[in-house]
Amino acid sequence: MEKKIGRNDPCWCGSGKKYKSCHMATDQKIYKHALEGHIVPRRDMLKTPEQVAKIKESAKINVACLDAVEKMIGPGVTTKEIDDLVYKVTTEMGGIPAPLNYEGFPYSVCTSVNDQVCHGFPSEDVVLQEGDIINVDCSTILDGYYSDSSRMFCIGKVSEEAQRIVDVTRECVELGLKEVKPWGFLGDMGQAVHEHAEKNGYSVVREIGGHGVGIDFHEDPWVSYLTNRGEDMLLVPGLMFTIEPMLNGGKPDVFVDKDNDWEVYTADGKLSAQWEIQVLVTEDGAEVISW
């Protein structure tokens, strides 16, 4: 239960405005949906304008890292070189790579190649070859605020199969984004994603999803891409999360490398692809914060 606030008390968000002229109407709408049995966000999950501004500064670094990777990546590049570049760009711009030493993860970025679903370890031994596809997942901390996004890269000329899974995964993210609207539901986005994936013959990874982000690396809500319209959390202005479906070319089953307990692979060895964007629910739609 959230603490009750008087109409003329300062708003809980710290804006300095009276509650009645700030978040009171929003809270009333949230409460109405809660009474109807819907999952609703807590107040601390809703980002204030001041927090959003600081998260956007973090995102400038995150986007710059992925832009830099896009310029250098190609056949013959090692994933260790990608890791080095991300560390260099991040630190030179005043940030900290969020993955580095996070729960023991030893690198500044995740580089997941071909049948690697996510959390791939950069390595001098992984030399990108013509025909590979790779997801580069970058996350940044700046002044305590977090940004997070990833992109797929096709190395040289890739097979039709590889190009198609990369393209369809991006389409899933774009279709999901169109469903992010205030007072809708996370399931609206989830259905758009899995319907498009399945229509094109792909499966969506079940165990790993998106997450809230901004004040911490991983926040509530956990974001599934297998939910349906009208399900899951209510989308309220100020809610921030990632859209990052992982599509497999075969079955959705995955396994984690037993040696490092991090790298995730498709169980059947088929290709996997992922794009990730960081999204803010606004009063009239959605804003992409990092891409």
Coordinates of C-alpha atoms in Angstrom, one line a residue:
M1 CA 0.0 0.0 0.0
E2 CA 1.3 3.4 -0.9
K3 CA 1.3 6.1 1.7
K4 CA -1.8 8.4 1.5
I5 CA -1.0 12.0 0.7
G6 CA -3.3 15.1 1.3
R7 CA -4.5 17.1 -1.7
N8 CA -2.4 20.1 -0.7
D9 CA 0.6 18.2 0.5
P10 CA 3.8 18.2 -1.6
C11 CA 3.6 15.6 -4.3
W12 CA 5.5 12.3 -3.7
C13 CA 7.6 12.7 -6.9
G14 CA 9.6 15.7 -5.5
S15 CA 8.3 18.2 -8.1
G16 CA 7.5 20.7 -5.4
K17 CA 4.0 21.0 -6.7
K18 CA 0.9 20.3 -4.6
Y19 CA -0.3 16.7 -4.9
K20 CA -3.6 17.7 -6.4
S21 CA -2.0 19.5 -9.3
C22 CA 0.7 16.9 -9.9
H23 CA 0.2 13.1 -9.5
M24 CA -3.2 12.9 -7.8
A25 CA -5.1 12.2 -11.0
T26 CA -2.6 9.6 -12.1
D27 CA -2.7 7.8 -8.7
Q28 CA -6.5 7.7 -8.9
K29 CA -6.4 6.1 -12.3
I30 CA -3.8 3.6 -11.1
Y31 CA -5.9 2.8 -8.0
K32 CA -9.0 2.2 -10.2
H33 CA -7.1 -0.3 -12.3
A34 CA -5.7 -2.0 -9.2
L35 CA -9.3 -2.5 -7.9
E36 CA -10.1 -4.1 -11.2
G37 CA -7.4 -6.7 -10.5
H38 CA -4.7 -5.4 -12.8
I39 CA -1.0 -5.4 -11.9
V40 CA 0.1 -1.7 -11.4
P41 CA 3.5 -0.1 -10.9
R42 CA 4.6 1.3 -7.5
R43 CA 5.4 5.0 -7.2
D44 CA 9.1 4.3 -7.0
M45 CA 9.0 2.7 -10.5
L46 CA 7.8 5.9 -12.1
K47 CA 10.7 8.1 -13.2
T48 CA 10.5 11.8 -12.5
P49 CA 11.4 14.4 -15.2
E50 CA 14.7 15.1 -13.3
Q51 CA 15.6 11.4 -13.3
V52 CA 14.7 11.0 -17.0
A53 CA 17.0 13.9 -17.8
K54 CA 19.9 12.2 -16.1
I55 CA 19.1 8.8 -17.6
K56 CA 19.2 10.5 -21.0
E57 CA 22.7 11.7 -20.4
S58 CA 23.8 8.2 -19.6
A59 CA 22.0 7.0 -22.8
K60 CA 24.1 9.4 -24.9
I61 CA 27.2 7.4 -23.9
N62 CA 25.4 4.1 -24.6
V63 CA 24.4 5.1 -28.1
A64 CA 27.9 6.5 -28.8
C65 CA 29.4 3.1 -27.9
L66 CA 27.1 1.3 -30.3
D67 CA 27.7 3.8 -33.0
A68 CA 31.5 3.4 -32.5
V69 CA 31.1 -0.4 -32.7
E70 CA 29.1 -0.1 -35.9
K71 CA 32.0 1.8 -37.5
M72 CA 34.7 -0.7 -36.6
I73 CA 33.0 -4.1 -36.8
G74 CA 33.6 -6.4 -39.6
P75 CA 35.4 -9.6 -40.7
G76 CA 38.6 -10.2 -38.8
V77 CA 37.6 -8.1 -35.7
T78 CA 37.7 -10.0 -32.4
T79 CA 35.0 -9.6 -29.8
K80 CA 37.8 -8.6 -27.4
E81 CA 38.4 -5.5 -29.6
I82 CA 34.7 -4.7 -29.3
D83 CA 35.0 -4.9 -25.5
D84 CA 38.1 -2.7 -25.5
L85 CA 36.4 -0.1 -27.7
V86 CA 33.3 0.0 -25.5
Y87 CA 35.4 0.5 -22.4
K88 CA 37.4 3.3 -24.0
V89 CA 34.4 5.2 -25.3
T90 CA 32.4 4.8 -22.1
T91 CA 35.2 5.9 -19.7
E92 CA 36.4 8.8 -22.0
M93 CA 32.9 10.2 -21.9
G94 CA 32.8 9.9 -18.1
G95 CA 30.8 6.8 -17.7
I96 CA 31.2 3.3 -16.3
P97 CA 30.4 0.1 -18.2
A98 CA 27.5 -1.4 -16.2
P99 CA 28.2 -5.1 -17.0
L100 CA 31.8 -4.8 -15.8
N101 CA 32.0 -6.9 -12.6
Y102 CA 28.2 -7.0 -12.3
E103 CA 27.6 -10.2 -10.3
G104 CA 31.0 -11.4 -11.5
F105 CA 30.6 -10.6 -15.2
P106 CA 34.2 -9.9 -16.2
Y107 CA 33.7 -7.7 -19.3
S108 CA 32.4 -4.3 -20.4
V109 CA 29.9 -5.5 -23.0
C110 CA 28.1 -8.7 -24.1
T111 CA 29.0 -10.1 -27.5
S112 CA 26.7 -12.9 -28.6
V113 CA 27.6 -14.6 -31.9
N114 CA 25.3 -16.8 -34.1
D115 CA 23.7 -19.4 -31.7
Q116 CA 24.6 -17.5 -28.6
V117 CA 21.4 -16.0 -27.3
C118 CA 22.9 -13.5 -24.8
H119 CA 25.7 -12.7 -22.3
G120 CA 28.4 -13.8 -24.7
F121 CA 32.0 -13.3 -23.4
P122 CA 34.3 -11.1 -25.5
S123 CA 37.5 -13.0 -26.4
E124 CA 40.7 -12.7 -28.4
D125 CA 39.8 -16.1 -29.7
V126 CA 36.5 -15.1 -31.2
V127 CA 37.3 -13.6 -34.6
L128 CA 34.3 -12.5 -36.5
Q129 CA 33.9 -14.2 -39.9
E130 CA 32.1 -13.4 -43.0
G131 CA 28.5 -14.6 -42.6
D132 CA 28.4 -14.3 -38.8
I133 CA 25.7 -12.4 -36.9
I134 CA 26.4 -10.8 -33.6
N135 CA 24.5 -9.0 -30.9
V136 CA 26.4 -6.3 -29.0
D137 CA 24.7 -5.4 -25.8
C138 CA 25.9 -2.2 -24.1
S139 CA 24.9 -0.8 -20.7
T140 CA 26.2 2.4 -19.1
I141 CA 26.3 4.1 -15.7
L142 CA 26.7 7.9 -15.5
D143 CA 26.4 9.6 -12.2
G144 CA 24.4 6.6 -10.8
Y145 CA 21.9 6.5 -13.7
Y146 CA 21.6 3.5 -16.1
S147 CA 21.0 3.1 -19.9
D148 CA 20.8 -0.2 -21.8
S149 CA 20.4 -1.1 -25.5
S150 CA 21.8 -3.6 -28.0
R151 CA 22.1 -4.0 -31.8
M152 CA 22.5 -6.8 -34.2
F153 CA 25.4 -6.6 -36.8
C154 CA 25.7 -8.7 -39.9
I155 CA 29.4 -9.5 -40.7
G156 CA 30.0 -9.1 -44.4
K157 CA 27.6 -11.0 -46.6
V158 CA 25.3 -13.3 -44.5
S159 CA 23.0 -16.0 -45.5
E160 CA 19.3 -15.3 -46.3
E161 CA 18.4 -17.2 -43.2
A162 CA 20.7 -15.1 -41.0
Q163 CA 19.5 -11.8 -42.5
R164 CA 15.9 -12.8 -42.1
I165 CA 16.1 -13.5 -38.4
V166 CA 17.9 -10.3 -37.8
D167 CA 15.3 -8.3 -39.7
V168 CA 12.3 -10.0 -38.2
T169 CA 13.6 -9.5 -34.7
R170 CA 14.0 -5.8 -35.3
E171 CA 10.4 -5.7 -36.8
C172 CA 9.2 -7.3 -33.5
V173 CA 10.8 -4.5 -31.5
E174 CA 9.3 -1.9 -33.7
L175 CA 5.8 -3.5 -33.6
G176 CA 6.1 -3.8 -29.8
L177 CA 7.1 -0.2 -29.5
K178 CA 3.9 0.9 -31.3
E179 CA 1.9 -0.8 -28.5
V180 CA 3.5 1.1 -25.7
K181 CA 0.8 3.6 -24.8
P182 CA -0.2 5.1 -21.4
W183 CA -3.0 3.2 -19.7
G184 CA -2.4 0.2 -21.9
F185 CA -0.6 -3.0 -20.7
L186 CA 2.8 -4.6 -21.1
G187 CA 0.9 -7.6 -22.6
D188 CA -0.2 -5.4 -25.5
M189 CA 3.5 -5.1 -26.5
G190 CA 4.1 -8.8 -25.7
Q191 CA 1.4 -10.0 -28.0
A192 CA 2.6 -7.8 -30.9
V193 CA 6.1 -9.3 -30.5
H194 CA 5.3 -13.0 -30.2
E195 CA 2.6 -12.9 -32.9
H196 CA 5.0 -11.4 -35.5
A197 CA 7.8 -13.8 -34.4
E198 CA 5.6 -16.9 -34.6
K199 CA 4.0 -15.8 -37.9
N200 CA 7.5 -15.8 -39.4
G201 CA 8.4 -19.2 -38.0
Y202 CA 10.5 -18.1 -35.0
S203 CA 10.2 -18.9 -31.3
V204 CA 10.6 -16.4 -28.5
V205 CA 13.0 -17.2 -25.6
R206 CA 10.9 -17.7 -22.5
E207 CA 13.3 -17.6 -19.6
I208 CA 15.0 -14.3 -20.3
G209 CA 13.1 -11.1 -20.9
G210 CA 13.3 -7.3 -20.5
H211 CA 13.4 -5.3 -17.3
G212 CA 12.9 -1.9 -15.8
V213 CA 16.0 0.3 -15.9
G214 CA 17.2 3.7 -15.1
I215 CA 17.9 4.0 -11.3
D216 CA 19.4 0.6 -11.3
F217 CA 20.6 -1.9 -13.9
H218 CA 17.7 -4.3 -13.5
E219 CA 14.5 -3.1 -11.9
D220 CA 10.8 -4.1 -11.9
P221 CA 8.9 -4.9 -14.0
W222 CA 10.2 -8.1 -15.5
V223 CA 9.2 -8.0 -19.2
S224 CA 7.9 -11.1 -21.0
Y225 CA 7.2 -11.2 -24.8
L226 CA 4.8 -14.1 -24.6
T227 CA 1.9 -12.3 -22.8
N228 CA -1.3 -11.2 -24.4
R229 CA -3.3 -8.0 -24.7
G230 CA -4.8 -6.7 -21.5
E231 CA -2.3 -8.7 -19.4
D232 CA 0.7 -7.9 -17.3
M233 CA 1.5 -4.5 -15.8
L234 CA -0.4 -1.3 -16.5
L235 CA 1.6 1.2 -18.6
V236 CA 1.8 4.5 -16.6
P237 CA 3.6 7.7 -17.7
G238 CA 7.1 7.5 -16.1
L239 CA 7.5 3.8 -16.4
M240 CA 10.8 2.9 -18.1
F241 CA 11.8 -0.6 -19.4
T242 CA 13.5 -2.4 -22.2
I243 CA 12.0 -4.1 -25.2
E244 CA 14.5 -6.8 -26.1
P245 CA 13.0 -10.0 -27.4
M246 CA 15.3 -12.9 -28.3
L247 CA 14.2 -14.9 -31.3
N248 CA 15.5 -18.3 -32.0
G249 CA 15.6 -19.9 -35.5
G250 CA 14.4 -23.2 -34.0
K251 CA 13.0 -24.1 -30.6
P252 CA 12.8 -21.6 -27.7
D253 CA 14.9 -23.9 -25.5
V254 CA 18.3 -22.5 -24.3
F255 CA 21.1 -23.6 -22.0
V256 CA 23.7 -21.8 -20.0
D257 CA 27.4 -22.6 -20.3
K258 CA 28.4 -24.6 -17.3
D259 CA 32.0 -23.4 -17.3
N260 CA 31.2 -19.7 -16.8
D261 CA 27.5 -19.8 -15.8
W262 CA 26.8 -16.8 -18.0
E263 CA 26.8 -17.5 -21.8
V264 CA 23.4 -18.6 -23.1
Y265 CA 23.0 -20.7 -26.2
T266 CA 20.2 -22.1 -28.3
A267 CA 19.7 -25.8 -27.3
D268 CA 19.4 -26.9 -30.9
G269 CA 22.3 -24.9 -32.2
K270 CA 20.1 -22.7 -34.4
L271 CA 20.7 -19.0 -34.8
S272 CA 19.4 -16.4 -32.3
A273 CA 18.9 -12.7 -32.7
Q274 CA 18.1 -9.8 -30.3
W275 CA 17.6 -6.0 -30.6
E276 CA 17.1 -4.0 -27.4
I277 CA 15.7 -0.5 -26.9
Q278 CA 15.1 1.4 -23.6
V279 CA 11.6 3.0 -23.6
L280 CA 9.8 5.6 -21.4
V281 CA 6.0 5.7 -21.2
T282 CA 4.9 9.3 -21.8
E283 CA 1.6 11.1 -21.4
D284 CA 0.8 10.6 -25.1
G285 CA 2.8 7.5 -26.1
A286 CA 6.4 6.3 -25.7
E287 CA 9.9 7.8 -26.1
V288 CA 13.0 5.7 -27.0
I289 CA 15.7 6.6 -24.6
S290 CA 18.5 4.3 -25.8
W291 CA 18.8 2.3 -29.0

